[in-house]
Short mmCIF file of C-alpha atoms and ligand atoms in Angstrom, two decimals:
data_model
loop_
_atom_site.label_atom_id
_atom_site.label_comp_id
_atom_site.label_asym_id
_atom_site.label_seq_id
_atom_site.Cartn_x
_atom_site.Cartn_y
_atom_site.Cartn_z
CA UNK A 14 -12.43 -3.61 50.94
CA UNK A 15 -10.28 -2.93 48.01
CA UNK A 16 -7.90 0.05 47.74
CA UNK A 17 -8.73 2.82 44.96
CA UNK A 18 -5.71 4.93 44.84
CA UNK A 19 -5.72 8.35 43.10
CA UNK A 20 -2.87 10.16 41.87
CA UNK A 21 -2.85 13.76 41.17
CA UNK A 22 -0.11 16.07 40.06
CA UNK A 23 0.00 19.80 41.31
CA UNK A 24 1.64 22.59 40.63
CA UNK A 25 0.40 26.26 41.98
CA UNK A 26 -3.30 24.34 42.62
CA UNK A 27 -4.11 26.31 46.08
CA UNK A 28 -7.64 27.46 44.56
CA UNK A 29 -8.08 23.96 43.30
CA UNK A 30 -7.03 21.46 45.77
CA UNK A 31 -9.99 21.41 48.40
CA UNK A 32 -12.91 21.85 45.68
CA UNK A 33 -11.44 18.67 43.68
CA UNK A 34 -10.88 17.32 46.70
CA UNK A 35 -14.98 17.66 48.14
CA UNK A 36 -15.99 16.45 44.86
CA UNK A 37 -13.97 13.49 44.80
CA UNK A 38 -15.33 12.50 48.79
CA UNK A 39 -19.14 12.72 47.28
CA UNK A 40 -17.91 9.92 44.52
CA UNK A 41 -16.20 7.64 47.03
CA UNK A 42 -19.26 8.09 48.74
CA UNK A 43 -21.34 6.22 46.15
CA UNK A 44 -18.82 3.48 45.51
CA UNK A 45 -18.34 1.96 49.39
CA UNK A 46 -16.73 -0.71 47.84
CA UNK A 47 -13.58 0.77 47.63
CA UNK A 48 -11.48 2.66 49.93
CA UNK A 49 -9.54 5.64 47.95
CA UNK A 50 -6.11 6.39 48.68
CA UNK A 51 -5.00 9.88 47.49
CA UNK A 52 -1.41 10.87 46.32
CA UNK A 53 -1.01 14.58 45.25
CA UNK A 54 2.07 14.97 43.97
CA UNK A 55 3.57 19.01 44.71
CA UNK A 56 5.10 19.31 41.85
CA UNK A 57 7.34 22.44 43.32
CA UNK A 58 4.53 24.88 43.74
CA UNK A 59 5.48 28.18 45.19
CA UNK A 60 1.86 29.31 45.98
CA UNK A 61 0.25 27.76 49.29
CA UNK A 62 -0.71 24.14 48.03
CA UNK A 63 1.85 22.20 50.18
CA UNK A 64 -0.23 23.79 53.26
CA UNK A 65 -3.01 22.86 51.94
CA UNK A 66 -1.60 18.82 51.58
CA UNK A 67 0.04 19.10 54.64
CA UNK A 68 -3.83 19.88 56.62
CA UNK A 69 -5.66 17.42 54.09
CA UNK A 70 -3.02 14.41 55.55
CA UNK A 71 -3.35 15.88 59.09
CA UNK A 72 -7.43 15.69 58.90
CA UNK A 73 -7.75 12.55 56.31
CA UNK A 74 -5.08 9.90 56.84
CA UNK A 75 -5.73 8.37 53.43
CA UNK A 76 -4.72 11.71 51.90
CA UNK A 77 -0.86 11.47 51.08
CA UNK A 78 1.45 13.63 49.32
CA UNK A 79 5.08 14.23 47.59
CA UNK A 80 6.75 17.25 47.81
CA UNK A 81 9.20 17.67 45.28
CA UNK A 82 12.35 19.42 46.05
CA UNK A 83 11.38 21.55 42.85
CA UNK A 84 9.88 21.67 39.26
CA UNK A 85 10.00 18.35 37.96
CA UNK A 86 7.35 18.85 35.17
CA UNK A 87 4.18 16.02 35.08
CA UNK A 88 5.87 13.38 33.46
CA UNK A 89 8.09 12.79 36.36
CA UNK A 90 4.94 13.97 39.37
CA UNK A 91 3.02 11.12 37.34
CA UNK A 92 6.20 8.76 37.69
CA UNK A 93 6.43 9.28 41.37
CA UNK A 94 2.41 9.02 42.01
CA UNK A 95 2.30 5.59 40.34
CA UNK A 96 5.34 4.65 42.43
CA UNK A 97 3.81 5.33 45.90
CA UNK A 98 0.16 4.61 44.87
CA UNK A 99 -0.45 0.76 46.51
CA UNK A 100 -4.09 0.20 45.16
CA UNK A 101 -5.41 -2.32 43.17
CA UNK A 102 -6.55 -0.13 40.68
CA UNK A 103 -4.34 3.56 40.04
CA UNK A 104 -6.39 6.43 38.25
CA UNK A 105 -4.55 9.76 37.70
CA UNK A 106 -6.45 12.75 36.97
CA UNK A 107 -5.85 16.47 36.86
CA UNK A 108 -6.78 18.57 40.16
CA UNK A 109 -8.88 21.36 38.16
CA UNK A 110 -11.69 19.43 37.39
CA UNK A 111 -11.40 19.12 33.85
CA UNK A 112 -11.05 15.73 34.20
CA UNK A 113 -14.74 15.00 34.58
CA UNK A 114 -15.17 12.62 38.36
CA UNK A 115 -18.62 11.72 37.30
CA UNK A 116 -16.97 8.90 35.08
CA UNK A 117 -14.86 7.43 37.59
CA UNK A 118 -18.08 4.82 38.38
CA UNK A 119 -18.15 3.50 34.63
CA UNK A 120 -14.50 2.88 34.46
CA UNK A 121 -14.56 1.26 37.69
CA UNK A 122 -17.53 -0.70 36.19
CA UNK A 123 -15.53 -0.95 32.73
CA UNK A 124 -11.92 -2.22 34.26
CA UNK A 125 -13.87 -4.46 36.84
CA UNK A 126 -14.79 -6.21 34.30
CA UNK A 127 -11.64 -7.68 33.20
CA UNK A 128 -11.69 -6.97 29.70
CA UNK A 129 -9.33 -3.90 29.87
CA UNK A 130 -6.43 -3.48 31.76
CA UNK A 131 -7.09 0.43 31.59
CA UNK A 132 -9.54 2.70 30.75
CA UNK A 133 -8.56 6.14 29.31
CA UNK A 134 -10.72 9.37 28.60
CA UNK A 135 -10.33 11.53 25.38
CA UNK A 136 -12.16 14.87 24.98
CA UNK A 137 -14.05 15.18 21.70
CA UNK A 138 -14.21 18.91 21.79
CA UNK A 139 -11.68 21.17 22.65
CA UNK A 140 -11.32 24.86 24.15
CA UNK A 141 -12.88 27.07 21.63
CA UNK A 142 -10.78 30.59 23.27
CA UNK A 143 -7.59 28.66 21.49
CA UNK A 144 -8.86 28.20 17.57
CA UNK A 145 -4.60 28.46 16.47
CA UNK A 146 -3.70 25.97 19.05
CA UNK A 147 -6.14 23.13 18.78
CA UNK A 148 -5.59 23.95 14.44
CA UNK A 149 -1.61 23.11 15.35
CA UNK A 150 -2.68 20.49 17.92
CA UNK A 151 -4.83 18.67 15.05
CA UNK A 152 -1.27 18.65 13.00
CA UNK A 153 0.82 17.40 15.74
CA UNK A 154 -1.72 14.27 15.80
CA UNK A 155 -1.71 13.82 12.04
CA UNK A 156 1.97 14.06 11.89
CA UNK A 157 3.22 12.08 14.71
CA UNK A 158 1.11 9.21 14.14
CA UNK A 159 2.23 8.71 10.71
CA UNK A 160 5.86 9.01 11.88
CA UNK A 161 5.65 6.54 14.69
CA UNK A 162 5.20 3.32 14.96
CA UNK A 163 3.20 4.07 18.62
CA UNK A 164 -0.31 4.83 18.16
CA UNK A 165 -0.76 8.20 19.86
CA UNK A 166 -4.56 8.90 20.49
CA UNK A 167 -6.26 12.13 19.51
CA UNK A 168 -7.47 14.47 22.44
CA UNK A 169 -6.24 11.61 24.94
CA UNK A 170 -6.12 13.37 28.25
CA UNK A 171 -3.36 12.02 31.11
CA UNK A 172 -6.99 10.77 32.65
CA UNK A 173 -7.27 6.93 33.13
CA UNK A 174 -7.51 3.93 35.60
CA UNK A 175 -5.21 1.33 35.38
CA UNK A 176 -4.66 -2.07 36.48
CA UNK A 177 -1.58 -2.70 38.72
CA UNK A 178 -0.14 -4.88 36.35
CA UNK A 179 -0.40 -1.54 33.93
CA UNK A 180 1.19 0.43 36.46
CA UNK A 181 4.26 -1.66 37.00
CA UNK A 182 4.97 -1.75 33.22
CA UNK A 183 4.76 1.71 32.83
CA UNK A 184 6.89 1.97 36.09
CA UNK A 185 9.60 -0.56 34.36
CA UNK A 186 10.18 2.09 31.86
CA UNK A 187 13.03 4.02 33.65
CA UNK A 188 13.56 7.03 31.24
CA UNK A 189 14.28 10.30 31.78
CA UNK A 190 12.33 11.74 29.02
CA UNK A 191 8.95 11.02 29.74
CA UNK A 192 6.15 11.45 27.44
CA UNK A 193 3.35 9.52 28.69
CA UNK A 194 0.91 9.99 26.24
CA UNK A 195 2.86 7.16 24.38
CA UNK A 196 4.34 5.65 27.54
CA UNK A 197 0.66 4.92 28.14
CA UNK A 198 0.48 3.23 24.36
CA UNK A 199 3.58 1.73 24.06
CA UNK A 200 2.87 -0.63 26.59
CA UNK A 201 0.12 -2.01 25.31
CA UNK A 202 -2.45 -4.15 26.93
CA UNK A 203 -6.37 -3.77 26.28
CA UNK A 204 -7.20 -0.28 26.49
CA UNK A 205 -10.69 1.55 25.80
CA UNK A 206 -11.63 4.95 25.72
CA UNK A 207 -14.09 7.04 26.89
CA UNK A 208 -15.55 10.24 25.25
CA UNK A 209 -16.20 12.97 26.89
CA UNK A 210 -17.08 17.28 25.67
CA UNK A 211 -14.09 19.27 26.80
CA UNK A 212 -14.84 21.10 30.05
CA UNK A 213 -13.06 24.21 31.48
CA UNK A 214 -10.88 24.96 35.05
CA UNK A 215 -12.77 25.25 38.35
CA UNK A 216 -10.64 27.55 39.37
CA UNK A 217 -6.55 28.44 39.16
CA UNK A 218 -5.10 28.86 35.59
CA UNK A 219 -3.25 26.59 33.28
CA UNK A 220 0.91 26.26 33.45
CA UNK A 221 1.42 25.69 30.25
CA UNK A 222 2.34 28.33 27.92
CA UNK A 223 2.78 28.12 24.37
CA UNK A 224 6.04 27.78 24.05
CA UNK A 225 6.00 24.64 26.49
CA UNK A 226 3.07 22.91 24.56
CA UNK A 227 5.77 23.43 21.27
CA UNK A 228 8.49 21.82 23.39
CA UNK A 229 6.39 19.01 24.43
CA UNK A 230 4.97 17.91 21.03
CA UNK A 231 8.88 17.87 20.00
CA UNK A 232 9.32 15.54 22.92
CA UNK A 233 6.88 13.92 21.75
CA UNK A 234 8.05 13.02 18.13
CA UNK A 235 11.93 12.75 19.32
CA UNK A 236 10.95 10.26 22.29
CA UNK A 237 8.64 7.58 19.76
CA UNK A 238 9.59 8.11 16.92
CA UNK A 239 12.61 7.89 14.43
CA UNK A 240 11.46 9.25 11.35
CA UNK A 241 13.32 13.06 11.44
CA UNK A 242 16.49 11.46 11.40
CA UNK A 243 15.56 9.63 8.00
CA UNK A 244 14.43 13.00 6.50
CA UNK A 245 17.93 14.33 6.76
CA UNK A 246 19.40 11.15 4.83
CA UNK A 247 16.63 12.32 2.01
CA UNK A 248 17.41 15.54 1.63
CA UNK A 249 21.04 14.84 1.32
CA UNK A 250 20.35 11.87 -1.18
CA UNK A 251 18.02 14.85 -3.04
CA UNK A 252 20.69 17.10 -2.98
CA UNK A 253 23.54 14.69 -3.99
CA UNK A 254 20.86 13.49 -6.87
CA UNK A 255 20.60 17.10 -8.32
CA UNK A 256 24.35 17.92 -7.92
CA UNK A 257 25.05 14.65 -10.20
CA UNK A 258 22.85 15.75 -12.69
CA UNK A 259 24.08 19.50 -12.22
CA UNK A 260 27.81 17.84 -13.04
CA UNK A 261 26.63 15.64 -15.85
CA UNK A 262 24.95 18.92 -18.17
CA UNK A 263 28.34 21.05 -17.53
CA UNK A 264 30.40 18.11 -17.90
CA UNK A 265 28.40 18.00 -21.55
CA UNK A 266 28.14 21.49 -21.90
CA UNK A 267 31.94 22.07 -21.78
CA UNK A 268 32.65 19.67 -24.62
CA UNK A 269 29.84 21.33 -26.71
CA UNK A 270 30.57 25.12 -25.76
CA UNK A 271 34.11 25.50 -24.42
CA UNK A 272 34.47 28.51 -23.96
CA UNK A 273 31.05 29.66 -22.82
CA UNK A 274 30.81 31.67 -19.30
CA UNK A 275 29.39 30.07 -16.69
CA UNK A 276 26.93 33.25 -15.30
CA UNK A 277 24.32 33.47 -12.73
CA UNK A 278 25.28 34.95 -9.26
CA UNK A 279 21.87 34.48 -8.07
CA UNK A 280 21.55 30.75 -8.59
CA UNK A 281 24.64 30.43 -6.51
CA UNK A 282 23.76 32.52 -3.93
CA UNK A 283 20.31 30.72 -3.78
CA UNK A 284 22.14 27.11 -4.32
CA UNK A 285 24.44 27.94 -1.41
CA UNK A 286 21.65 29.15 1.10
CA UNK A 287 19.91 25.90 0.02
CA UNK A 288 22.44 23.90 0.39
CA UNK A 289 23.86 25.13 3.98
CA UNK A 290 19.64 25.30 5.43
CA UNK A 291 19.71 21.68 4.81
CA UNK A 292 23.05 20.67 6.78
CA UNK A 293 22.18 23.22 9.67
CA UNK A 294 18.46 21.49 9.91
CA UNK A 295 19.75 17.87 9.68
CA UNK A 296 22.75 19.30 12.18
CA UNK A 297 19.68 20.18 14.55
CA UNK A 298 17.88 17.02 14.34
CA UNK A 299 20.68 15.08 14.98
CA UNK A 300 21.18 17.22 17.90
CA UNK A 301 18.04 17.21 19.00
CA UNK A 302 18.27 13.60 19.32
CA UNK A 303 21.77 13.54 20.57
CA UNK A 304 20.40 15.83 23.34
CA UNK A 305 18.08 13.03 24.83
CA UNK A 306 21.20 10.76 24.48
CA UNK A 307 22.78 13.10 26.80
CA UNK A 308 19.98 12.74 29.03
CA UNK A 309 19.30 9.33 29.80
CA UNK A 310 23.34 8.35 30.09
CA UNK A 311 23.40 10.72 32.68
CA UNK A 312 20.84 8.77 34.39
CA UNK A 313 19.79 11.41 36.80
CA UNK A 314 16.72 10.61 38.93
CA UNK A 315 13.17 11.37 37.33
CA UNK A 316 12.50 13.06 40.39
CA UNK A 317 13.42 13.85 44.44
CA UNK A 318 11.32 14.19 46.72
CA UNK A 319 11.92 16.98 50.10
CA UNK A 320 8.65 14.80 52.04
CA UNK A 321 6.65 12.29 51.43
CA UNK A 322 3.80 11.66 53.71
N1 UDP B 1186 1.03 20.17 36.54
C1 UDP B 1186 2.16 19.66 37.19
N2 UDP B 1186 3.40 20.09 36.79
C2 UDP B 1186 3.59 20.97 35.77
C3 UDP B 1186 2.43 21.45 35.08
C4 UDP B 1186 1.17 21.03 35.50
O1 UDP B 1186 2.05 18.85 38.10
O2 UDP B 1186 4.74 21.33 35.47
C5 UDP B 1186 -0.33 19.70 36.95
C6 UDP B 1186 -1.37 20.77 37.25
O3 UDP B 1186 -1.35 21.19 38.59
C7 UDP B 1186 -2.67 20.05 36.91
C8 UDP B 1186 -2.27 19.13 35.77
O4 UDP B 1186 -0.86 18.97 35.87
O5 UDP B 1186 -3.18 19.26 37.98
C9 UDP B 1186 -2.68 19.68 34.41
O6 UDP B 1186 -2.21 20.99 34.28
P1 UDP B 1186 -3.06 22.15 33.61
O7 UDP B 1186 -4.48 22.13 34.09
O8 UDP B 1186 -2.28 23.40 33.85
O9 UDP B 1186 -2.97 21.73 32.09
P2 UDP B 1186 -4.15 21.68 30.99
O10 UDP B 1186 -5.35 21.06 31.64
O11 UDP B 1186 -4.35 23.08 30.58
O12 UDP B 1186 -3.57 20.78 29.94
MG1 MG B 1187 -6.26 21.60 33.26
#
């Protein structure tokens, strides 16, 4: 029998765990061919879930789990899952049930094959409660592929099966900033994916707030791609462009009308606050960029673990 293995990240997923967990028993129960090994990855929950692992592994001995010493975000529970997961073929999907288990039969059927090396899912539809969001969300897409030379897909959820040869390349890349939705492109290899209408929770509510999705779409463009470093050396080249000119018509002007008065507080004012926005804003790219220097030469672990069972 070949090994399945299924990684899930949780965080706070105590109303979630045991329904995904039912659901995902009936589907292994139509595809005997494979036995599924679970890893849920606690991804420092402070609710009951690591009670809940802890009984699942007591009662099911191919249910495992990692309990991480605290919040490591995702990226890194994702990171640790494919690490521990010893299938053949890895898929990692989200606990709540948004990431639809009926499909897991077609890209079993679909990988099997041999013609991809992973499968992923991408919703065509998205929540209609957040009309702002998925308008921004839209933007982020537009933007960051045309600024990268990584092909980030549109609605692409974390949801996939991979290959073990996918795995260990994705594995290989040791950064600390992880953003996987181009981890998972970078790396290439024959992917398809599969379309699916967006459905909602089960149960529990979503950890990520507004302000985290805006952090994580600037991960997103800082970690593939180099392109906001390149707008700063354009605006300064503008700027430096119109100053010549600027010196070239009062360099004229002086010769022509000596002793004219050079007026016009506001311009200067306006010139100034111009001039200073665009140094603090290349200042903060840089930074920004500087900052996930900082991060990866520090080479701190993408994760630790307090159990692992
Ligand atoms: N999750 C996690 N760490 C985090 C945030 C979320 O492990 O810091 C897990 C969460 O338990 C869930 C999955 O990642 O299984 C997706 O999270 P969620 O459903 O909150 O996100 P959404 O579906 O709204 O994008
Ligand atoms: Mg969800």
């Amino acid at each position: 029998m070949e090994k399945l293995s299924i990684v899930i990240p949780v965080l706070n997923e105590q109303e979630t765990i045991n329904i995904f967990f039912e659901t995902l028993e009936k589907i292994s129960a139509k595809i005997p061919q494979y036995e599924f090994e679970y890893w849920f990855i606690d991804d420092g929950s402070t609710d009951t879930t690591i009670k809940i692992l802890e009984e699942l592994h007591q009662s099911f001995p191919n249910v495992h789990f990692i309990e991480f010493s605290r919040n490591f975000g995702k990226e890194s529970a994702i990171y640790a899952g494919l690490q521990h997961s010893t299938g053949k073929f890895v898929i990692l999907m989200d606990v709540d049930l948004q990431d639809p288990p009926e499909l897991i039969p077609e890209m079993l059927r679909t990988i099997e094959s041999g013609d991809f090396d992973s499968v992923g899912t991408k919703r065509i539809s998205r929540d209609k409660k957040h009309r702002i969001l998925n308008f921004f969300s839209s933007y982020f897409y537009a933007i960051i592929n045309k600024i990268s030379n990584t092909h980030i897909v549109e609605g692409a959820r974390d949801y996939r099966i991979m290959t073990r040869q996918m795995v260990d390349s994705i594995l290989s890349m040791q950064e600390y900033n992880r953003f996987s939705k181009g981890l998972f492109s970078w790396v290439g290899f024959k992917q398809k994916y599969i379309e699916y209408e967006n459905i909602n929770r089960v149960a529990g509510k979503t950890s990520w707030s507004v302000w985290s999705l805006i952090k994580y779409s600037i991960e997103g463009i800082v970690s593939f791609s180099q392109a906001p470093l390149m707008l700063s050396f354009f605006m300064g080249f503008i700027s430096f462009f119109i100053a010549l000119i600027f010196i070239i018509i009062l360099f004229v002007r002086h010769f022509i009308d000596p002793g004219a008065a050079i007026n016009g507080w506001t311009s200067m004012v306006v010139i100034l606050l111009m001039v200073s926005g665009v140094q603090l804003l290349s200042l903060g790219i840089i930074g920004r960029y500087i900052s996930n220097i900082y991060l990866e030469v520090k080479k701190r672990p993408i994760y630790l673990a307090r159990k692992i069972k």
